[in-house]
JSON list of N, CA and C in Angstrom, two decimals:
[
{"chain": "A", "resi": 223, "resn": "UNK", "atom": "N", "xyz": [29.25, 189.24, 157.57]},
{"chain": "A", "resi": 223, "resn": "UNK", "atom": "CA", "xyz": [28.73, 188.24, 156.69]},
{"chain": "A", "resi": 223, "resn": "UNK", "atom": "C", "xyz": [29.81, 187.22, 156.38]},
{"chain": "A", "resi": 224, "resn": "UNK", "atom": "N", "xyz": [29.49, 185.63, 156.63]},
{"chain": "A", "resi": 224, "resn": "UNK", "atom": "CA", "xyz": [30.45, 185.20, 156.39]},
{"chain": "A", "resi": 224, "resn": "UNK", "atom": "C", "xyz": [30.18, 184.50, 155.07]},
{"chain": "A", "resi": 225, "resn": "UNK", "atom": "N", "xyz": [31.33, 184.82, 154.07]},
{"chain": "A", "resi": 225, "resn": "UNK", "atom": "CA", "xyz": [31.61, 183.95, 152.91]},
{"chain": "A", "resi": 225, "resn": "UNK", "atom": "C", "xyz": [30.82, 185.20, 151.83]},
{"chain": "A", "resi": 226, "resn": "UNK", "atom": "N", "xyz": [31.14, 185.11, 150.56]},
{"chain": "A", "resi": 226, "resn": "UNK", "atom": "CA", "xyz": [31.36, 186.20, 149.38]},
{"chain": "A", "resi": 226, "resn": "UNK", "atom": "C", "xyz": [29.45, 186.10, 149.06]},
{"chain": "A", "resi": 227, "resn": "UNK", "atom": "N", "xyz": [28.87, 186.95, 148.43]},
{"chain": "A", "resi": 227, "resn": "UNK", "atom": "CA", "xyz": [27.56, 186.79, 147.98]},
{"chain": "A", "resi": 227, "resn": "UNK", "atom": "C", "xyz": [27.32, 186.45, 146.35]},
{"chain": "A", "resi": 228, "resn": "UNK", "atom": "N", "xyz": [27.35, 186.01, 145.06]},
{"chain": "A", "resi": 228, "resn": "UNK", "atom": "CA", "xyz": [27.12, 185.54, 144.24]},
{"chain": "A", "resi": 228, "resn": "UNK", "atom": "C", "xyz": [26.40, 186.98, 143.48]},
{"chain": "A", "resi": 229, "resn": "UNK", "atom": "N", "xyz": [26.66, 187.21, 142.44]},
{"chain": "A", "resi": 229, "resn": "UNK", "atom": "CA", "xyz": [26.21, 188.75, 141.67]},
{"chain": "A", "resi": 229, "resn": "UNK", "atom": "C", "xyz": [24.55, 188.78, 141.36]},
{"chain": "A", "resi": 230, "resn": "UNK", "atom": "N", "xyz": [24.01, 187.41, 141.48]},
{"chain": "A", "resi": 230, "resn": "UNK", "atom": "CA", "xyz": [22.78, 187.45, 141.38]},
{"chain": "A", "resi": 230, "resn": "UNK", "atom": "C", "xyz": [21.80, 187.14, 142.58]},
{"chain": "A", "resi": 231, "resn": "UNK", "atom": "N", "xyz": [22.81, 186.89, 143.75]},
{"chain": "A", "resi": 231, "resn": "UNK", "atom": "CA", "xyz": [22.01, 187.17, 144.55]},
{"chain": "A", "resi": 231, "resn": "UNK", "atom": "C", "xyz": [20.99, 188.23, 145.19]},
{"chain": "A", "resi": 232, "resn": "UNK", "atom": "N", "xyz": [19.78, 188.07, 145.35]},
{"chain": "A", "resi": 232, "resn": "UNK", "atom": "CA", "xyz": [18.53, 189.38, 145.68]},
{"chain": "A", "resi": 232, "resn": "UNK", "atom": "C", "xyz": [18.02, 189.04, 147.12]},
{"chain": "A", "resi": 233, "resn": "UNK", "atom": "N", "xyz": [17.07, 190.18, 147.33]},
{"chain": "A", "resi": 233, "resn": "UNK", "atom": "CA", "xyz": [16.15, 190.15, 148.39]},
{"chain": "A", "resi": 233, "resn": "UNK", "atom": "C", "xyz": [14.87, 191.12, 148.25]},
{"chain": "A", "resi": 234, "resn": "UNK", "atom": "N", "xyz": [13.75, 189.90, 148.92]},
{"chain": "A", "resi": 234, "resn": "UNK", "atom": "CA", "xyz": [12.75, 189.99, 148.96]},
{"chain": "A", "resi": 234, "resn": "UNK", "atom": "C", "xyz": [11.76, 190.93, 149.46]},
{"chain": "A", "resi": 235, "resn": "UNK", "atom": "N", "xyz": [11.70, 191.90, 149.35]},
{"chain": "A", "resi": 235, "resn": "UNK", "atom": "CA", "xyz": [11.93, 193.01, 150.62]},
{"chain": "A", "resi": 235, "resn": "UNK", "atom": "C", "xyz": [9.95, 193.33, 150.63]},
{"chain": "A", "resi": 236, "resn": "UNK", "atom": "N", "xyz": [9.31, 193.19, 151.43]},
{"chain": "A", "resi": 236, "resn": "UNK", "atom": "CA", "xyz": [7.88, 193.76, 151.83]},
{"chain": "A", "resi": 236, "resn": "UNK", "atom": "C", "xyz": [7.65, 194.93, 152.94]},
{"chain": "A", "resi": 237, "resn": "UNK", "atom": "N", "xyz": [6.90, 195.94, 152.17]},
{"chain": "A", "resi": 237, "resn": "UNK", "atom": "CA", "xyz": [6.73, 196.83, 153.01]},
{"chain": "A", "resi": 237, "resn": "UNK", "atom": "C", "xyz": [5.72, 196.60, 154.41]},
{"chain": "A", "resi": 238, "resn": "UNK", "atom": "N", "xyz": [5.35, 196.21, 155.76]},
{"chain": "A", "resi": 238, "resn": "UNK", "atom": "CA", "xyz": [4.39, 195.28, 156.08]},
{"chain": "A", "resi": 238, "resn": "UNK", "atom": "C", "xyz": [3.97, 196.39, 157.08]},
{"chain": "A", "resi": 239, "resn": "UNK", "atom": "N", "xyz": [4.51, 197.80, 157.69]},
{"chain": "A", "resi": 239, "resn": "UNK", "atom": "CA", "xyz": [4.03, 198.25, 158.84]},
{"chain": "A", "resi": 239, "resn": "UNK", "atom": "C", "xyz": [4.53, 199.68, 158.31]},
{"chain": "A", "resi": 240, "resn": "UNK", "atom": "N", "xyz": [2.83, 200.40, 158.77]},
{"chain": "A", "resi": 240, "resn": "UNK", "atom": "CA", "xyz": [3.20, 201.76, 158.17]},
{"chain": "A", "resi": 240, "resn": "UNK", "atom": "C", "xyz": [4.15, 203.26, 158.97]},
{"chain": "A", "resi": 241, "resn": "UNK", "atom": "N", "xyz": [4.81, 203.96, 157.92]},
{"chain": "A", "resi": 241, "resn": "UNK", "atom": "CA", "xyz": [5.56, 204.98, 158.62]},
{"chain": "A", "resi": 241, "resn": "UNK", "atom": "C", "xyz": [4.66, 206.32, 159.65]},
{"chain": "A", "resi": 242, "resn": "UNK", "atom": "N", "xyz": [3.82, 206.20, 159.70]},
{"chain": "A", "resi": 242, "resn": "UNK", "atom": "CA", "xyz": [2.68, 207.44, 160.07]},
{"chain": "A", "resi": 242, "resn": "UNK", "atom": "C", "xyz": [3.81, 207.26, 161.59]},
{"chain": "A", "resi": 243, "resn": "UNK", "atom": "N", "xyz": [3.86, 208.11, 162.18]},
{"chain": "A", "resi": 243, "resn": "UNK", "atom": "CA", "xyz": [4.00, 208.36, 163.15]},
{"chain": "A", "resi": 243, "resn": "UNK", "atom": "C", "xyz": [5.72, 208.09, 163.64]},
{"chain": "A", "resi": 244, "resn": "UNK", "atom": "N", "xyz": [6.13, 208.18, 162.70]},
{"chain": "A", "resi": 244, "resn": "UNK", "atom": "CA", "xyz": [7.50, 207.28, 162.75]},
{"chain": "A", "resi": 244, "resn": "UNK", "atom": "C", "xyz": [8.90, 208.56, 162.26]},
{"chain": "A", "resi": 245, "resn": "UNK", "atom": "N", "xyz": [10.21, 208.56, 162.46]},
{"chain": "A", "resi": 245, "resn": "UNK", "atom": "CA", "xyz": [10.59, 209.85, 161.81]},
{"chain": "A", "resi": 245, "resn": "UNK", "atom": "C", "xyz": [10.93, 209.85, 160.45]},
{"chain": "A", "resi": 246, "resn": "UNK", "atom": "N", "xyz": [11.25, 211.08, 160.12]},
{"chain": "A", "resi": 246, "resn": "UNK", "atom": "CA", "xyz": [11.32, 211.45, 158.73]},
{"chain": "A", "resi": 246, "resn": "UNK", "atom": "C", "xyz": [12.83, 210.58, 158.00]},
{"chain": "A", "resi": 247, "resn": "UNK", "atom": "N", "xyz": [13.67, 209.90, 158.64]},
{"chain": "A", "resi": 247, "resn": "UNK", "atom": "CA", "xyz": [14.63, 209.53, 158.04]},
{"chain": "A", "resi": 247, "resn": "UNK", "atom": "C", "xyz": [14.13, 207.80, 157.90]},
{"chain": "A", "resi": 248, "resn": "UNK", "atom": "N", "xyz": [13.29, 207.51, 158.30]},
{"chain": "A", "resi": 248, "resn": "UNK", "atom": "CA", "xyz": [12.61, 206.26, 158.26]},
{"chain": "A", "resi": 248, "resn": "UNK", "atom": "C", "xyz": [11.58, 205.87, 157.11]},
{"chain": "A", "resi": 249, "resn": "UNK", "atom": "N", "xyz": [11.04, 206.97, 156.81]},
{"chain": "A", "resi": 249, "resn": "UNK", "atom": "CA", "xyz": [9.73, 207.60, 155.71]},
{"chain": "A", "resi": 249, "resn": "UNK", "atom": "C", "xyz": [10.92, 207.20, 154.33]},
{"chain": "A", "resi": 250, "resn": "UNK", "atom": "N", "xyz": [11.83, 208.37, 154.72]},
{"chain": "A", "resi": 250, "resn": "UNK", "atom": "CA", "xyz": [12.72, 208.34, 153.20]},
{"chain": "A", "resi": 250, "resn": "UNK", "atom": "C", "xyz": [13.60, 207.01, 152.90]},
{"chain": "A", "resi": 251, "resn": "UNK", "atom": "N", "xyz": [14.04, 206.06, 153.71]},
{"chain": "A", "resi": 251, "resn": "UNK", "atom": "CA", "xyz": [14.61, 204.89, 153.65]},
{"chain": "A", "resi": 251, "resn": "UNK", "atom": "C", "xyz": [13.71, 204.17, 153.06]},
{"chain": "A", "resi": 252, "resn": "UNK", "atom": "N", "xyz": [12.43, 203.79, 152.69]},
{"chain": "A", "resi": 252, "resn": "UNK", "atom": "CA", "xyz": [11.62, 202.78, 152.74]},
{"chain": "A", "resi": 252, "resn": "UNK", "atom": "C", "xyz": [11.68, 203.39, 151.23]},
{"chain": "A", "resi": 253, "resn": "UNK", "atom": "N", "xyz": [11.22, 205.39, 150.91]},
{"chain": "A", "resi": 253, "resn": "UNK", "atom": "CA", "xyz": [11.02, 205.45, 149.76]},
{"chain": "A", "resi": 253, "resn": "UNK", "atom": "C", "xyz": [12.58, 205.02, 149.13]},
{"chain": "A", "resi": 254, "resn": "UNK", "atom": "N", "xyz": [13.61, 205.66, 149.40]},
{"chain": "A", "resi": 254, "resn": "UNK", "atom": "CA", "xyz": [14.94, 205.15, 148.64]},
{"chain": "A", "resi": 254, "resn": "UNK", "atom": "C", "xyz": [15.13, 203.50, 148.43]},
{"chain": "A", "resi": 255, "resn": "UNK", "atom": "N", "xyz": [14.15, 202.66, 149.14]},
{"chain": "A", "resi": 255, "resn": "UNK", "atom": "CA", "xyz": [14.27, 201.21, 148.72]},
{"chain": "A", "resi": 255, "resn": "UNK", "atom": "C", "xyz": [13.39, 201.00, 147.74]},
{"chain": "A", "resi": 256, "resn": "UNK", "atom": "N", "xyz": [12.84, 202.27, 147.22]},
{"chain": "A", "resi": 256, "resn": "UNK", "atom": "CA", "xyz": [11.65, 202.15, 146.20]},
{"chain": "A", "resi": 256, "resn": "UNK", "atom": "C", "xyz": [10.20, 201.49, 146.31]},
{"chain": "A", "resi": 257, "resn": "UNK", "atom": "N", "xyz": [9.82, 201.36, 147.24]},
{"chain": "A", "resi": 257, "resn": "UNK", "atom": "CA", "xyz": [8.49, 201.23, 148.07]},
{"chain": "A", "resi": 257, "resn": "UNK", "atom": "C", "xyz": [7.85, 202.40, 148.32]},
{"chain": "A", "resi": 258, "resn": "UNK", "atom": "N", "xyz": [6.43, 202.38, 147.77]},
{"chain": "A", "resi": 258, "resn": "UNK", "atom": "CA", "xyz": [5.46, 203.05, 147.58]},
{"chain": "A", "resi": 258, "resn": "UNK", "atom": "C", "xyz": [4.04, 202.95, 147.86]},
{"chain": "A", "resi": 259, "resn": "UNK", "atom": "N", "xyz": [3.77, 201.58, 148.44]},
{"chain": "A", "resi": 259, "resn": "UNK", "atom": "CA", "xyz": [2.57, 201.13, 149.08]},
{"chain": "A", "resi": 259, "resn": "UNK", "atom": "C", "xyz": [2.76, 200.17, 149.86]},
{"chain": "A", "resi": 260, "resn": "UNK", "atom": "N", "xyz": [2.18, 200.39, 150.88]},
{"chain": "A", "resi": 260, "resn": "UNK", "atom": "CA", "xyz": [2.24, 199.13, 152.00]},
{"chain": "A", "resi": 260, "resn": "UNK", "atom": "C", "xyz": [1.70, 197.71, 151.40]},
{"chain": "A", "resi": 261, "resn": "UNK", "atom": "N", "xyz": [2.35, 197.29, 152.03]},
{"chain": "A", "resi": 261, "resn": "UNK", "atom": "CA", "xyz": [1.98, 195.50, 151.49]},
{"chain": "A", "resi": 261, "resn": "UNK", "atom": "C", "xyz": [2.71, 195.46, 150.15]},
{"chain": "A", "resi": 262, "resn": "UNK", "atom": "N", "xyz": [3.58, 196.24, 149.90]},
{"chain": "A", "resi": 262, "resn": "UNK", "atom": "CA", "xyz": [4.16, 196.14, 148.40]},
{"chain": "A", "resi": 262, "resn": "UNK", "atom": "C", "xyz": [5.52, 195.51, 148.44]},
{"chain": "A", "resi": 263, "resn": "UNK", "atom": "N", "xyz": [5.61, 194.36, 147.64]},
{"chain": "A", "resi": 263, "resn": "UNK", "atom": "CA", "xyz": [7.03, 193.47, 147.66]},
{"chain": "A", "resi": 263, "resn": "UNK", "atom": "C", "xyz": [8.06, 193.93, 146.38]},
{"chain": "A", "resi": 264, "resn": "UNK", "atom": "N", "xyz": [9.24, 193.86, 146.79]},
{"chain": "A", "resi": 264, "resn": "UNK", "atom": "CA", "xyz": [10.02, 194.30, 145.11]},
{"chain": "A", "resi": 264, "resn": "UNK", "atom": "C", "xyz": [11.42, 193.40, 145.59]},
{"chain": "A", "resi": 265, "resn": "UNK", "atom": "N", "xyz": [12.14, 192.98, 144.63]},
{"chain": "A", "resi": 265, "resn": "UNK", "atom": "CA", "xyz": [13.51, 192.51, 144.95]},
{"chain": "A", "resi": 265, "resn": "UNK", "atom": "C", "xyz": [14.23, 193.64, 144.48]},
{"chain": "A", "resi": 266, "resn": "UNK", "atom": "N", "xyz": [15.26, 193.41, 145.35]},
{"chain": "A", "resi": 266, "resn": "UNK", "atom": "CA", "xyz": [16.63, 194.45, 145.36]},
{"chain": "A", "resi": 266, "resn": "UNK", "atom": "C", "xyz": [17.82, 193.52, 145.26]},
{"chain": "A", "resi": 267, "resn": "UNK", "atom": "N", "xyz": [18.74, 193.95, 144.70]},
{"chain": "A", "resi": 267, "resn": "UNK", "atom": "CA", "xyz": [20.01, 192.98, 145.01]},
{"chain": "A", "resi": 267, "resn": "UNK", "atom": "C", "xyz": [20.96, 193.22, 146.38]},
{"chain": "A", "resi": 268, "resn": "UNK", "atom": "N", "xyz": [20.87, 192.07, 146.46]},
{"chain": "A", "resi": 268, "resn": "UNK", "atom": "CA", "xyz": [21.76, 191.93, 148.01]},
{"chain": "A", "resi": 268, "resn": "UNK", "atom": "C", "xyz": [23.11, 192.26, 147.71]},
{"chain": "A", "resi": 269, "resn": "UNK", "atom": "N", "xyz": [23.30, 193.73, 148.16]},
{"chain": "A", "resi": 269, "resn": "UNK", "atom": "CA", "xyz": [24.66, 194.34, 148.93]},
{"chain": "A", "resi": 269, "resn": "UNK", "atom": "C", "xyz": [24.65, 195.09, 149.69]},
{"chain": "A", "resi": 270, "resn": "UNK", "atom": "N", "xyz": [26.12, 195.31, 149.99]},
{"chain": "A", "resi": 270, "resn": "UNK", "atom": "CA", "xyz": [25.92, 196.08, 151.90]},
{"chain": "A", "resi": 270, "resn": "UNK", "atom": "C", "xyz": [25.15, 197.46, 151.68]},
{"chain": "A", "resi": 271, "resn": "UNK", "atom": "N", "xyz": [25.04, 198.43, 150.13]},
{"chain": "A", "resi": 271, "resn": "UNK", "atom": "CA", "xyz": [23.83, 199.57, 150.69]},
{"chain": "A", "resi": 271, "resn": "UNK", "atom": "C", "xyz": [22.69, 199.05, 151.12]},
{"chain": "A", "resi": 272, "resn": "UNK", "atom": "N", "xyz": [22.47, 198.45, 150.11]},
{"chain": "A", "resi": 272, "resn": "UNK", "atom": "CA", "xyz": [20.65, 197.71, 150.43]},
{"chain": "A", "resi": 272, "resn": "UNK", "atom": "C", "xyz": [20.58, 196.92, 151.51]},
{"chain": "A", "resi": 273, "resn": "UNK", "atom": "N", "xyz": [21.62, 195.67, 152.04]},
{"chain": "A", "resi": 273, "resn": "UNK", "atom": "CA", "xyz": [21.40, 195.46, 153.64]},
{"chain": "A", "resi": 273, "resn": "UNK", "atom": "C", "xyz": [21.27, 196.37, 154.57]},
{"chain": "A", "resi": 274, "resn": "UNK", "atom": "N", "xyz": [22.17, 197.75, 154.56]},
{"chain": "A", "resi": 274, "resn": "UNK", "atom": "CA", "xyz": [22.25, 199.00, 155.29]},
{"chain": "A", "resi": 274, "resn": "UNK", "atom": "C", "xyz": [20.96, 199.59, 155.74]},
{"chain": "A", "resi": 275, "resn": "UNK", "atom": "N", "xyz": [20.01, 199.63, 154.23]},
{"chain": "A", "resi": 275, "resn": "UNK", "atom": "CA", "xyz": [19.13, 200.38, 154.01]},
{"chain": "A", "resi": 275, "resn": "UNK", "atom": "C", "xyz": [17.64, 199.59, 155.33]},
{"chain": "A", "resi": 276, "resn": "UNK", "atom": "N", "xyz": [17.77, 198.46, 154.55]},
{"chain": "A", "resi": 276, "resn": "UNK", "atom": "CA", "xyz": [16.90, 197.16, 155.30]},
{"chain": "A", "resi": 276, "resn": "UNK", "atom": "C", "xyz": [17.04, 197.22, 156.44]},
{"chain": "A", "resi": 277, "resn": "UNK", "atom": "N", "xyz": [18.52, 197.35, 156.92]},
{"chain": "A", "resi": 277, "resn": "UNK", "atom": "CA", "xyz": [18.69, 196.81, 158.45]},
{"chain": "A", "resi": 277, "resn": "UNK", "atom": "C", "xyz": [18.21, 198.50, 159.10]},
{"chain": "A", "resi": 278, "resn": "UNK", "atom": "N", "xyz": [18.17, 199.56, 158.95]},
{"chain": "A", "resi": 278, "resn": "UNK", "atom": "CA", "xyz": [17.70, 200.99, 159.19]},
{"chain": "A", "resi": 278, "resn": "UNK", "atom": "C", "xyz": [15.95, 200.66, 159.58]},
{"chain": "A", "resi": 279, "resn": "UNK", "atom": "N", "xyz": [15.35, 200.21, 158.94]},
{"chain": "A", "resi": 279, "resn": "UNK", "atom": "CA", "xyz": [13.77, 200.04, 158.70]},
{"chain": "A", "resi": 279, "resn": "UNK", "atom": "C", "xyz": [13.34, 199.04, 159.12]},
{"chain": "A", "resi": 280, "resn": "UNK", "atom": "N", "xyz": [13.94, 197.84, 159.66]},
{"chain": "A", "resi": 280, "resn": "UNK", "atom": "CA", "xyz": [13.95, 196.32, 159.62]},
{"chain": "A", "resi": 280, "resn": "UNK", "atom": "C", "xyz": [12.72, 196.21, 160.46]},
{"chain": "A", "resi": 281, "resn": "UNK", "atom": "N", "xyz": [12.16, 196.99, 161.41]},
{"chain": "A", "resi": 281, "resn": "UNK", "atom": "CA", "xyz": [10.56, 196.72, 162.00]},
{"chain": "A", "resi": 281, "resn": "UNK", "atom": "C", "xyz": [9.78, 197.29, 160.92]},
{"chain": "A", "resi": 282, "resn": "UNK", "atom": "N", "xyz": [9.63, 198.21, 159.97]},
{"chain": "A", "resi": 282, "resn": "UNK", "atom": "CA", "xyz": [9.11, 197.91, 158.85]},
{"chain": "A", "resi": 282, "resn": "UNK", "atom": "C", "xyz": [8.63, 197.35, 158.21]},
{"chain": "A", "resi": 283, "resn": "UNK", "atom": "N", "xyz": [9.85, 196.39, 157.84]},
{"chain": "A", "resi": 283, "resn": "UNK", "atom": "CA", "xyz": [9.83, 195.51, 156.35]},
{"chain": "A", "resi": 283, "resn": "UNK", "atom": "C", "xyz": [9.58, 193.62, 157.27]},
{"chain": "A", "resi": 284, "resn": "UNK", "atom": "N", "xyz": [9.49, 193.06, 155.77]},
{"chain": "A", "resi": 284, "resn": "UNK", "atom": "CA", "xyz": [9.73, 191.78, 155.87]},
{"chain": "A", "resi": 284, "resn": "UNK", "atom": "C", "xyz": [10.72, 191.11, 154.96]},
{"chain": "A", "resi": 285, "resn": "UNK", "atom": "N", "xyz": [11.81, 190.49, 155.07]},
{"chain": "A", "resi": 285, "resn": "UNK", "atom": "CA", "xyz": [12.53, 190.19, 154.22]},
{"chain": "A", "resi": 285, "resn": "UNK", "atom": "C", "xyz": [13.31, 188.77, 154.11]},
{"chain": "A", "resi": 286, "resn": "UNK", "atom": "N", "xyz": [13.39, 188.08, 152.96]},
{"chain": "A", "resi": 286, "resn": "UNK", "atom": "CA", "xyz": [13.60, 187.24, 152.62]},
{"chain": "A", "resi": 286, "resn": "UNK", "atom": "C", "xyz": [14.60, 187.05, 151.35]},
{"chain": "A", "resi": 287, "resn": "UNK", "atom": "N", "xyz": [15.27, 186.09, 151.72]},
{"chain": "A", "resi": 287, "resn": "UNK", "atom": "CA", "xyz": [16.49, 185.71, 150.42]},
{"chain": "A", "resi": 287, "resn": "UNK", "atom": "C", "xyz": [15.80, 184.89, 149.13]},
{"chain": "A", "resi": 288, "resn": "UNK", "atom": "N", "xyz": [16.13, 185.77, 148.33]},
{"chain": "A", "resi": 288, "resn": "UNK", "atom": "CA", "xyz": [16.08, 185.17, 146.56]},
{"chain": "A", "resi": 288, "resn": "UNK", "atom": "C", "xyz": [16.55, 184.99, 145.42]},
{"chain": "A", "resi": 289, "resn": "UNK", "atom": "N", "xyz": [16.89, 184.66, 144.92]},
{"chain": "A", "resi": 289, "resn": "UNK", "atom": "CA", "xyz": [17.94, 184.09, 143.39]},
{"chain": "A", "resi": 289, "resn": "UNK", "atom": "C", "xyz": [16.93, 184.60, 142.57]},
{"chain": "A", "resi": 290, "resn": "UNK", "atom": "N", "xyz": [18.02, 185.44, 141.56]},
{"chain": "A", "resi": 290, "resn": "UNK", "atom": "CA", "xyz": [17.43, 186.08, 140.45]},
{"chain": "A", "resi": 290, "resn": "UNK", "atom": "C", "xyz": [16.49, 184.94, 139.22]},
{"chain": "A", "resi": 291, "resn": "UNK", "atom": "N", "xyz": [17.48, 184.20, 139.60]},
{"chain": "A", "resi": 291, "resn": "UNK", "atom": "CA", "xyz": [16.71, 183.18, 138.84]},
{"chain": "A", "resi": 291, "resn": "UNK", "atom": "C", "xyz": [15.92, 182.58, 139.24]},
{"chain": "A", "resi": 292, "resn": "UNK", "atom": "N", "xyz": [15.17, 182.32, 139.76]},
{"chain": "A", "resi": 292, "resn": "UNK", "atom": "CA", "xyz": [14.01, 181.68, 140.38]},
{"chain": "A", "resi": 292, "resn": "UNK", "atom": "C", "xyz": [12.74, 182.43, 139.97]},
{"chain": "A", "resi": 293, "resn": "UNK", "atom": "N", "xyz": [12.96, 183.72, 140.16]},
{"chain": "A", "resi": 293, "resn": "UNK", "atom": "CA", "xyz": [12.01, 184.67, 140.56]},
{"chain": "A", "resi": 293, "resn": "UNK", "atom": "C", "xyz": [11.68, 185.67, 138.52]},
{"chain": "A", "resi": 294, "resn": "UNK", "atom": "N", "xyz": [12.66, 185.48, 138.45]},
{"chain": "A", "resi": 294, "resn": "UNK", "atom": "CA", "xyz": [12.37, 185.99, 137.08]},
{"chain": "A", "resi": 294, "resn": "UNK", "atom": "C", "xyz": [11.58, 184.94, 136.03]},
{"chain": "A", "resi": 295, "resn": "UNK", "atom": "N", "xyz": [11.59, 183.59, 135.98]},
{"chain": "A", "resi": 295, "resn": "UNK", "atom": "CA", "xyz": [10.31, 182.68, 135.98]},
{"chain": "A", "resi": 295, "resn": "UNK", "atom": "C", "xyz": [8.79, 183.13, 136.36]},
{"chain": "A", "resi": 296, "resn": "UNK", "atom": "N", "xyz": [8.83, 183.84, 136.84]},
{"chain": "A", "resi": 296, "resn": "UNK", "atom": "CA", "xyz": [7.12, 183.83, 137.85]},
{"chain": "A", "resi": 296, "resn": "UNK", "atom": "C", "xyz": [7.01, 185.28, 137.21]},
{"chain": "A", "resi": 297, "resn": "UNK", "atom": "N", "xyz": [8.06, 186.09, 136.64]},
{"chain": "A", "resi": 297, "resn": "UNK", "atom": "CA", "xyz": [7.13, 187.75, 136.02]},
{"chain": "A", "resi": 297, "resn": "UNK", "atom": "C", "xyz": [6.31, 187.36, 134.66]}
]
C-alpha cells in the first residue's frame, strides 16, 4: 500500500456470493467479518487484518472505500 491510511478510514464490504459449497475456512472468514446474510453490507475499518480478511474471500464479497464521515450522515 502506498502512502499511510487516515484513522477514519473504512470499507464497504457486501456479502454478494454464497459459501454453500465452498471450504470451511472461507464460511468462518466472512462470519469473523461479521456478515450474516447474503446481500448484507457493513463497514469495517480499513487495516491490514480486515484487508487480510477481505482479500481471503474477495470472490465473495464486494468492496468499496468509505470515510467514516460520509456514511455516518445516512444512519
Amino acid at each position: 500500500m502506498a502512502g499511510k491510511k487516515s484513522s477514519d478510514a473504512m470499507l464497504r464490504v457486501t456479502w454478494v456470493r454464497s459459501t454453500i459449497g465452498h471450504k470451511a475456512g472461507a464460511r468462518g472468514t466472512i462470519r469473523g467479518l461479521g456478515l450474516h446474510r447474503l446481500n448484507q453490507t457493513i463497514q469495517i475499518p480499513d487495516n491490514p487484518v480486515n484487508r487480510g480478511m477481505v482479500r481471503r474471500v474477495a470472490f465473495l464479497l464486494e468492496v468499496e472505500e468509505a470515510t467514516a464521515e460520509g456514511n455516518a450522515s445516512q444512519s
